XYZ file of N, CA and C in Angstrom:
693
model
N 78.266 117.174 120.979
C 79.436 116.906 120.756
C 80.003 115.485 120.005
N 80.422 115.344 119.079
C 80.841 113.827 119.040
C 82.233 113.203 119.441
N 82.006 111.903 120.247
C 83.235 112.208 121.004
C 84.104 110.594 120.295
N 85.240 110.512 119.929
C 86.116 109.709 118.894
C 87.157 109.072 120.096
N 87.287 107.816 120.053
C 88.966 107.112 121.106
C 89.725 106.455 119.432
N 90.412 107.206 119.655
C 91.779 106.312 118.418
C 92.568 105.335 119.612
N 92.830 104.411 119.264
C 93.446 103.429 119.674
C 95.052 103.510 119.479
N 95.631 103.416 119.412
C 97.128 103.372 119.323
C 97.967 101.205 119.235
N 98.014 100.577 118.635
C 98.329 99.961 118.939
C 99.671 99.815 118.918
N 100.256 98.626 119.771
C 102.132 98.440 120.277
C 102.037 100.232 119.793
N 102.107 101.151 121.048
C 102.428 102.105 120.667
C 104.608 101.756 120.915
N 104.987 101.726 121.753
C 106.118 101.009 122.563
C 107.077 100.887 121.480
N 106.292 99.627 120.471
C 107.199 98.711 119.799
C 106.761 99.515 118.419
N 106.430 99.459 117.642
C 105.527 99.788 116.541
C 105.579 101.314 116.184
N 106.292 101.878 116.276
C 106.826 103.750 116.543
C 107.949 104.348 115.501
N 107.894 103.979 114.686
C 109.425 103.764 113.429
C 109.023 105.173 112.892
N 110.631 106.341 113.083
C 110.503 107.151 112.348
C 108.612 108.553 112.320
N 108.921 108.347 114.175
C 107.769 109.349 114.523
C 106.520 108.973 114.151
N 106.207 107.652 114.065
C 104.579 106.743 113.333
C 103.413 108.028 114.512
N 104.114 107.735 115.180
C 102.632 108.865 117.028
C 102.168 110.244 116.466
N 102.634 110.097 115.156
C 102.138 111.998 114.673
C 101.460 111.306 113.990
N 101.045 110.460 113.816
C 99.629 109.616 112.838
C 98.606 110.163 113.674
N 98.106 109.595 114.765
C 97.442 109.772 116.114
C 96.804 111.190 116.308
N 98.526 112.003 116.667
C 98.023 113.400 117.167
C 98.535 114.126 115.898
N 98.205 114.149 114.779
C 97.485 114.522 113.729
C 95.547 114.311 113.924
N 95.509 113.132 113.870
C 93.909 112.984 113.727
C 93.723 113.169 115.097
N 94.779 113.117 116.333
C 93.562 113.938 117.088
C 93.218 115.335 117.291
N 94.478 116.633 116.885
C 94.643 117.159 116.698
C 93.438 117.857 115.419
N 92.953 117.537 114.088
C 91.966 118.047 113.742
C 90.624 117.301 113.835
N 90.713 116.942 114.913
C 88.968 116.574 116.172
C 89.081 116.807 116.890
N 89.855 117.848 117.918
C 89.945 118.128 118.792
C 89.865 119.698 117.951
N 89.870 120.130 117.039
C 90.250 121.698 115.711
C 88.672 121.595 115.884
N 87.918 120.455 115.046
C 86.633 120.681 114.763
C 85.451 120.469 115.241
N 85.772 120.479 117.174
C 85.071 120.441 118.232
C 84.555 119.081 118.213
N 85.249 118.113 117.989
C 85.020 116.800 118.731
C 86.042 116.390 119.839
N 85.320 115.713 120.602
C 86.662 115.633 122.259
C 86.667 113.804 121.357
N 88.093 114.517 121.705
C 88.934 112.887 121.392
C 89.657 112.552 122.528
N 89.863 111.164 122.789
C 90.659 110.466 123.526
C 91.668 109.685 122.735
N 92.743 109.391 122.983
C 93.852 108.309 122.910
C 94.159 107.076 124.049
N 93.493 105.705 123.630
C 94.235 105.387 124.303
C 95.076 103.602 124.042
N 96.275 103.951 123.822
C 97.414 102.349 124.311
C 97.226 101.776 124.521
N 97.386 100.430 122.943
C 96.814 99.254 123.679
C 98.267 98.336 123.321
N 98.947 97.951 124.589
C 100.088 97.440 124.901
C 99.607 96.004 124.424
N 101.000 95.341 125.009
C 100.807 94.168 124.512
C 100.031 93.566 125.917
N 99.420 92.559 125.884
C 98.897 91.628 127.259
C 97.209 92.876 127.370
N 96.849 94.142 126.711
C 96.236 94.871 126.142
C 95.245 94.065 125.662
N 93.703 94.122 125.667
C 92.493 93.553 124.929
C 91.953 94.856 123.734
N 92.330 94.309 122.310
C 91.138 95.434 121.515
C 89.712 95.521 121.917
N 89.384 97.072 122.634
C 88.271 97.255 123.076
C 87.425 97.770 122.026
N 86.343 98.648 122.144
C 86.324 99.881 120.757
C 86.360 100.983 120.734
N 86.236 101.579 119.465
C 87.464 102.249 119.617
C 86.867 103.080 117.638
N 86.540 103.934 118.008
C 86.478 104.915 116.482
C 87.923 104.601 115.317
N 88.864 104.879 115.622
C 90.368 104.326 114.759
C 91.025 104.021 115.414
N 91.293 103.314 114.804
C 92.704 102.053 115.288
C 94.213 102.579 113.984
N 94.371 102.715 114.662
C 96.373 103.336 114.180
C 97.644 102.208 114.290
N 97.740 101.768 113.803
C 99.250 100.772 114.212
C 100.645 101.314 113.799
N 101.495 101.763 113.821
C 102.630 102.415 113.557
C 104.280 101.107 112.429
N 105.016 101.882 112.985
C 105.985 101.098 111.614
C 106.841 100.379 112.728
N 107.061 99.179 112.398
C 109.012 98.444 113.383
C 109.577 97.922 112.893
N 110.385 97.047 112.975
C 111.456 95.829 111.759
C 111.260 94.568 112.798
N 111.764 94.336 111.682
C 112.021 92.310 112.274
C 111.950 92.197 113.744
N 112.677 93.363 114.820
C 112.953 92.515 116.037
C 111.287 93.281 116.773
N 111.222 94.083 116.866
C 109.409 94.630 116.744
C 108.370 92.696 116.552
N 109.033 93.581 114.907
C 107.632 92.205 115.011
C 107.452 91.149 115.773
N 108.604 90.463 115.874
C 109.326 89.243 117.049
C 108.756 89.501 118.239
N 108.464 90.342 119.092
C 107.864 90.953 119.838
C 106.761 90.989 120.599
N 106.277 91.597 119.019
C 104.452 91.544 119.406
C 104.247 90.408 118.834
N 104.910 89.430 118.292
C 104.002 87.673 117.690
C 103.659 87.206 118.275
N 103.543 86.354 119.379
C 102.883 85.947 120.437
C 101.412 86.728 121.041
N 101.488 88.473 121.211
C 100.212 88.833 121.447
C 99.232 88.549 120.586
N 100.143 89.117 119.178
C 99.437 89.256 117.983
C 98.198 88.436 117.738
N 99.039 86.778 117.779
C 98.125 85.598 117.104
C 97.091 85.763 118.313
N 96.894 86.485 119.647
C 95.731 86.694 121.122
C 95.067 87.699 120.843
N 95.227 88.365 119.540
C 94.689 89.852 118.673
C 93.854 89.263 117.573
N 94.225 88.186 117.119
C 94.173 88.392 115.615
C 92.591 88.240 115.592
N 91.635 87.665 115.984
C 90.742 87.123 116.238
C 89.831 88.827 115.591
N 90.203 89.568 116.982
C 89.303 90.552 117.415
C 90.132 91.392 115.923
N 90.660 92.090 115.804
C 91.379 93.139 114.365
C 90.793 92.206 113.202
N 90.778 91.033 113.028
C 90.650 90.767 111.847
C 88.895 91.272 111.832
N 88.387 90.892 112.989
C 86.849 91.185 112.837
C 86.750 93.171 112.828
N 87.128 93.095 113.287
C 87.211 94.595 113.565
C 87.570 95.660 111.821
N 88.321 95.181 110.986
C 88.779 95.065 109.621
C 87.660 94.670 109.037
N 87.116 93.615 108.983
C 85.950 93.041 107.936
C 84.515 93.534 108.279
N 84.262 94.281 109.756
C 82.736 94.574 109.741
C 83.624 96.280 109.368
N 84.242 96.132 108.852
C 84.415 98.447 107.794
C 84.465 99.288 109.366
N 85.743 99.149 110.851
C 85.735 99.876 111.458
C 87.235 100.697 110.860
N 87.262 101.443 111.161
C 88.296 102.729 110.710
C 89.739 101.695 111.332
N 90.742 101.869 110.370
C 91.821 100.909 110.860
C 92.869 102.353 109.913
N 94.169 102.351 110.162
C 95.214 103.255 109.477
C 96.353 102.645 109.710
N 96.900 101.577 109.233
C 97.785 101.099 109.214
C 98.696 101.498 108.340
N 100.300 101.173 109.425
C 101.819 102.110 108.387
C 103.046 100.947 108.696
N 103.853 100.250 107.338
C 104.634 99.584 107.150
C 105.012 98.454 108.036
N 105.370 97.991 109.500
C 105.494 97.427 109.829
C 103.167 96.633 110.333
N 102.763 97.627 109.962
C 101.367 97.540 110.970
C 100.654 97.210 109.801
N 100.361 97.827 108.718
C 99.941 97.511 107.136
C 100.717 96.034 106.969
N 102.026 95.065 106.776
C 101.993 93.908 107.502
C 101.577 92.307 107.880
N 101.397 93.433 109.592
C 100.257 92.518 110.377
C 99.309 92.596 109.571
N 99.182 92.734 109.005
C 96.938 92.924 108.586
C 97.164 91.115 107.548
N 98.466 90.971 106.975
C 98.291 89.996 106.537
C 98.083 88.881 107.410
N 98.463 87.984 106.242
C 98.255 86.445 106.285
C 99.990 85.961 106.854
N 101.011 86.580 106.549
C 102.460 85.705 106.959
C 103.449 86.897 106.367
N 104.870 86.794 107.241
C 105.555 87.477 107.088
C 107.016 86.467 106.435
N 107.830 86.253 105.693
C 108.793 85.385 105.493
C 109.647 86.262 105.184
N 111.514 86.693 106.415
C 112.073 86.892 107.181
C 113.649 86.602 106.084
N 114.348 87.198 106.204
C 115.696 87.198 105.481
C 116.166 85.489 106.141
N 115.858 85.044 107.024
C 116.863 83.734 107.145
C 116.023 82.934 106.623
N 114.153 82.831 106.180
C 113.782 81.713 105.110
C 112.787 80.969 106.782
N 112.337 81.924 107.432
C 111.137 81.486 108.637
C 110.172 82.659 108.615
N 108.841 81.840 108.692
C 108.187 81.972 108.388
C 107.269 82.667 109.731
N 106.376 83.534 109.773
C 105.863 83.994 110.514
C 104.772 84.659 110.271
N 104.020 84.250 110.944
C 102.612 84.098 110.641
C 101.579 85.393 111.750
N 100.760 86.277 110.849
C 100.488 87.465 111.522
C 99.247 87.521 112.082
N 98.317 88.420 111.554
C 97.093 87.885 112.239
C 96.045 87.310 111.648
N 96.173 87.391 109.716
C 95.316 86.968 108.610
C 94.248 87.438 108.325
N 94.000 88.581 108.962
C 92.591 89.823 109.065
C 92.172 90.057 107.200
N 93.658 89.640 106.999
C 93.393 89.995 104.925
C 94.052 89.321 104.527
N 94.141 88.627 103.186
C 94.745 87.714 102.660
C 96.021 88.343 101.308
N 97.029 88.561 102.091
C 97.785 89.008 101.627
C 99.030 88.787 102.140
N 100.609 88.916 101.899
C 101.645 88.322 102.715
C 102.754 88.988 102.287
N 103.569 89.128 103.204
C 104.959 90.058 102.667
C 106.499 88.602 102.846
N 107.168 88.858 101.760
C 108.202 88.096 101.737
C 109.914 89.574 101.720
N 110.980 88.902 103.128
C 112.137 90.210 103.673
C 112.891 89.832 101.469
N 113.223 91.545 101.193
C 114.116 91.359 99.755
C 114.977 91.471 100.133
N 116.165 90.944 99.067
C 117.496 91.849 100.110
C 118.176 93.061 99.681
N 117.143 93.202 98.814
C 117.332 94.922 98.332
C 115.929 95.835 99.488
N 117.398 96.743 100.394
C 116.165 97.450 101.030
C 116.016 98.501 100.101
N 114.339 99.052 100.424
C 114.018 100.365 99.853
C 113.099 101.410 100.295
N 113.699 102.126 100.065
C 114.571 103.688 101.416
C 114.791 104.714 100.522
N 113.723 105.701 101.232
C 113.938 107.746 100.163
C 112.614 107.756 100.091
N 112.696 108.930 99.970
C 111.167 109.522 99.766
C 110.194 109.141 98.825
N 109.213 109.429 99.414
C 108.062 108.349 97.962
C 106.807 109.485 97.209
N 105.901 109.058 96.883
C 105.208 109.853 96.106
C 104.510 109.057 95.225
N 103.040 108.943 95.956
C 102.190 108.297 95.294
C 100.971 108.851 94.883
N 100.077 108.617 93.603
C 98.692 108.843 93.977
C 97.484 108.210 94.300
N 96.478 109.275 95.122
C 95.292 108.131 95.837
C 93.987 108.825 95.248
N 93.139 108.164 95.546
C 91.772 108.561 95.155
C 91.204 109.486 96.035
N 92.449 110.116 97.333
C 92.509 111.275 98.015
C 93.987 112.069 97.563
N 93.585 112.228 96.643
C 95.059 113.032 96.201
C 96.287 112.653 96.099
N 97.254 113.105 95.501
C 98.914 112.962 95.695
C 99.467 112.712 97.311
N 100.342 111.628 97.676
C 100.412 110.827 99.342
C 101.889 111.817 99.205
N 102.697 111.851 99.893
C 104.070 112.000 100.333
C 104.686 111.435 101.461
N 105.426 111.038 101.288
C 105.953 110.489 102.617
C 107.298 109.858 102.601
N 108.129 108.913 103.524
C 108.845 108.168 103.029
C 109.174 106.785 103.574
N 109.829 106.043 102.772
C 109.798 104.583 103.128
C 110.767 103.995 103.061
N 111.156 103.277 103.914
C 112.696 101.902 104.546
C 111.989 100.916 105.115
N 111.826 99.905 103.708
C 111.477 98.917 104.114
C 112.176 97.191 103.132
N 112.882 97.007 103.540
C 112.958 95.035 102.631
C 111.268 94.164 102.991
N 110.584 95.085 103.353
C 109.449 93.866 103.265
C 108.733 94.048 101.767
N 108.549 92.828 100.745
C 107.672 93.027 99.565
C 106.351 92.676 99.904
N 105.768 92.911 99.860
C 103.874 93.161 99.880
C 103.913 93.026 98.788
N 102.698 91.207 98.413
C 101.610 91.206 98.106
C 100.817 91.371 97.558
N 99.867 92.234 96.851
C 98.380 92.183 97.453
C 97.878 91.042 95.993
N 96.819 89.846 97.265
C 95.750 89.087 95.717
C 94.472 90.309 95.029
N 94.414 89.711 93.406
C 92.772 90.655 92.786
C 92.215 91.580 93.670
N 92.005 90.461 94.388
C 90.470 91.734 95.344
C 90.821 92.312 96.118
N 92.354 92.665 97.052
C 92.061 93.788 97.415
C 93.188 94.736 96.122
N 92.473 96.143 96.757
C 93.255 97.097 95.651
C 94.622 98.203 96.917
N 95.217 98.460 96.255
C 96.488 99.562 96.361
C 96.159 100.908 97.087
N 96.590 101.137 97.787
C 95.894 103.184 97.864
C 95.854 103.667 96.931
N 97.266 103.680 96.893
C 97.983 103.927 95.245
C 98.712 103.664 94.292
N 99.331 104.460 93.161
C 100.441 103.698 92.498
C 101.278 105.107 92.632
N 102.774 104.021 92.038
C 103.543 105.357 93.148
C 104.272 105.401 91.011
N 104.366 106.957 92.055
C 105.241 107.980 91.369
C 106.175 108.173 91.457
N 107.209 108.506 93.182
C 108.545 108.293 92.948
C 108.586 106.984 93.975
N 110.296 106.243 93.819
C 110.078 105.577 95.318
C 110.030 104.532 95.156
N 108.671 103.001 95.424
C 108.847 101.782 95.424
C 108.041 101.257 95.521
N 107.093 101.783 97.055
C 105.720 100.964 97.030
C 105.859 99.882 97.626
N 105.037 98.820 98.114
C 104.306 97.830 97.995
C 106.237 96.771 98.074
N 106.071 96.850 96.803
C 107.020 95.537 96.418
C 108.362 96.321 95.377
N 108.092 97.441 94.766
C 109.759 97.234 94.114
C 109.307 97.521 92.529
N 107.811 96.733 92.224
C 107.714 95.406 90.869
C 106.427 96.239 90.565
N 105.330 95.829 91.062
C 103.738 96.324 90.118
C 103.124 97.330 90.394
N 104.281 98.691 90.902
C 103.744 99.977 90.847
C 102.318 100.439 91.376
N 102.443 99.337 92.741
C 101.312 99.477 93.837
C 101.512 100.141 95.375
N 101.244 100.690 95.656
C 101.398 101.591 97.262
C 100.836 101.369 98.422
N 100.648 100.306 99.212
C 99.319 100.424 100.037
C 98.344 99.806 99.725
N 97.631 100.067 100.791
C 96.306 99.176 101.039
C 95.056 100.059 101.252
N 93.682 99.298 100.638
C 92.674 100.555 101.005
C 91.218 98.909 101.300
N 90.960 98.917 102.700
C 89.689 97.637 101.773
C 88.764 98.115 103.304
N 87.576 98.113 102.666
C 86.392 98.903 103.692
C 87.149 100.657 104.106
N 87.322 100.269 105.671
C 87.463 101.207 105.490
C 89.011 101.373 106.433
N 89.996 100.073 105.982
C 91.006 99.977 106.444
C 92.343 100.629 105.655
N 93.314 102.129 105.682
C 94.512 102.406 105.326
C 95.384 101.871 105.540
N 96.347 101.624 104.225
C 97.574 100.135 104.824
C 98.393 101.155 103.881
N 99.698 101.416 104.213
C 100.545 102.135 103.236
C 102.504 101.568 104.444
N 103.027 102.075 103.422
C 104.473 101.921 103.484
C 105.148 103.696 103.617
N 104.522 104.479 103.123
C 104.650 106.023 103.733
C 104.689 106.285 105.380
N 106.058 106.849 105.707
C 106.132 107.233 107.382
C 106.472 108.338 106.978
N 106.587 109.267 107.860
C 107.084 110.627 107.648
C 107.099 112.244 108.996
N 105.957 111.771 110.233
C 104.790 110.667 109.777
C 104.139 111.123 108.879
N 103.062 110.501 108.502
C 103.053 110.829 106.278
C 100.821 111.492 107.125
N 100.899 111.273 107.723
C 98.929 111.831 108.104
C 99.331 113.926 108.081
N 99.796 114.101 109.148
C 100.361 115.813 109.242
C 100.696 116.231 107.985
N 101.292 116.179 106.962
C 101.355 116.319 105.708
C 100.901 116.255 104.400
N 99.690 114.908 104.309
C 98.618 114.683 103.614
C 97.271 115.142 104.488
N 96.901 116.488 105.130
C 95.715 116.489 105.884
C 94.278 115.419 104.832
N 94.465 115.565 102.810
C 93.398 115.504 102.546
C 93.529 113.792 102.876
N 94.725 113.151 102.514
C 94.249 111.938 103.761
C 93.792 111.328 105.002
N 94.487 112.012 106.310
C 93.895 112.144 107.247
C 92.047 113.319 107.030
N 91.985 113.603 106.708
C 90.791 114.027 106.453
C 89.529 112.822 105.854
N 89.379 112.004 104.960
C 89.009 110.770 104.690
C 89.112 109.744 105.574
N 90.017 109.505 106.357
C 89.729 108.795 107.762
C 89.212 109.448 108.709
N 89.300 110.161 109.250
C 88.268 111.513 110.293
C 86.774 110.452 109.302
N 87.072 110.984 108.230
C 85.101 111.200 107.361
C 85.170 109.745 107.688
N 85.095 108.510 107.472
C 84.757 107.399 107.396
C 84.943 107.917 108.930
N 85.413 107.239 109.875
C 85.339 107.413 111.357
C 83.515 108.471 111.901
N 83.608 108.990 111.085
C 82.587 110.073 111.745
C 81.484 109.681 110.857
N 81.581 108.988 109.441
C 80.315 108.598 109.067
C 80.009 109.818 108.639
N 80.183 110.895 107.808
C 79.849 111.853 107.043
C 80.980 112.098 105.897
N 79.821 112.796 104.884
C 80.565 112.888 103.719
C 81.354 114.049 104.189
N 80.419 115.583 104.466
C 81.902 116.490 104.654
C 82.260 117.537 106.205
N 83.326 117.965 105.772
C 84.010 118.505 107.302
C 84.119 119.697 107.348
N 84.152 120.350 108.176
C 84.185 122.230 108.148
C 85.983 121.704 107.594
N 85.442 122.736 107.389
C 87.418 123.069 107.095
C 88.444 123.899 107.893
N 89.449 123.405 108.028
C 90.611 124.208 108.873
C 91.669 124.593 107.937
N 92.108 125.675 108.372
C 93.252 126.483 108.161
C 94.756 125.476 107.953
N 95.042 125.133 106.571
C 95.676 124.013 106.342
C 97.297 124.573 106.082
N 97.175 125.848 105.576
C 98.192 126.879 104.703
C 99.438 125.675 104.922
N 99.267 126.042 105.991
C 101.125 125.404 105.950
C 101.266 123.464 106.145
N 99.971 122.862 106.090
C 100.247 121.685 105.862
C 101.108 121.855 103.802
N 99.280 122.273 103.300
C 99.742 121.826 101.888
C 100.976 122.579 101.142
N 101.523 123.616 102.109
C 102.950 124.080 101.712
C 103.561 123.376 101.747
N 103.313 122.544 102.882
C 104.523 121.109 103.696
C 104.671 120.261 102.269
N 103.056 120.100 101.885
C 103.046 118.829 100.783
C 103.790 119.241 99.876
N 102.887 120.423 99.194
C 103.452 120.985 97.473
C 104.923 120.793 97.555
N 105.533 121.685 98.416
C 106.602 121.632 98.641
C 107.658 119.629 97.553
N 107.247 119.038 98.984
C 107.697 117.176 99.167
C 107.385 116.955 97.268
N 106.176 116.982 96.954
C 104.539 116.322 95.960
C 106.258 116.682 94.597
N 106.347 118.506 94.319
C 106.752 119.122 93.888
C 107.879 119.025 93.677
N 108.890 118.312 94.519
C 110.118 117.842 94.746
C 110.576 116.748 94.138
N 110.143 115.554 95.079
C 109.950 113.766 94.014
C 109.169 113.878 93.178
């Protein structure tokens, strides 16, 4: 029986809009498939140890400032995990902190992990509302609320293209990012419970397998389809 460790980075600071639901969704879907799953919280002051899936939720500028000093101490390990192909799922501020820096409304530059070569700047307009985007794993429905505008270089691919909503910056139609086994998005919700195909792709990467045992996703798909058709 496969044992899977889900690491939840900054669970108290980065848990906007119930992003812990992504952790619980992955845990539930692993248990249903006969895996032994455990959740480990990685708090301020803790080191990033071994894991199979790392989940990072969202937060606001206040929370980003709170974790900034600790993030510097974790930056090298986080960069190593992302670039060596460990499975990572990041939402909103969790997405942003994988980049080089964030410039806030006051023009102050906040250094981030530098794991990947992208950056975020605070915009004047808040990008808020329900969103739908196309991805390699089907249409994804979620909720976004951010003023940060993220810009990817040419060597990084977006997770998808916006159908409804703003996405990374409200300008180029890009939403999120995918690099090796790292997935990032601005979609809250929590996003994984109502997008089982995306959740299962993350699990496939962690288990290093092509096919998963089918689950009864009737309710999940009903929710997903209603949201996609609505927006």
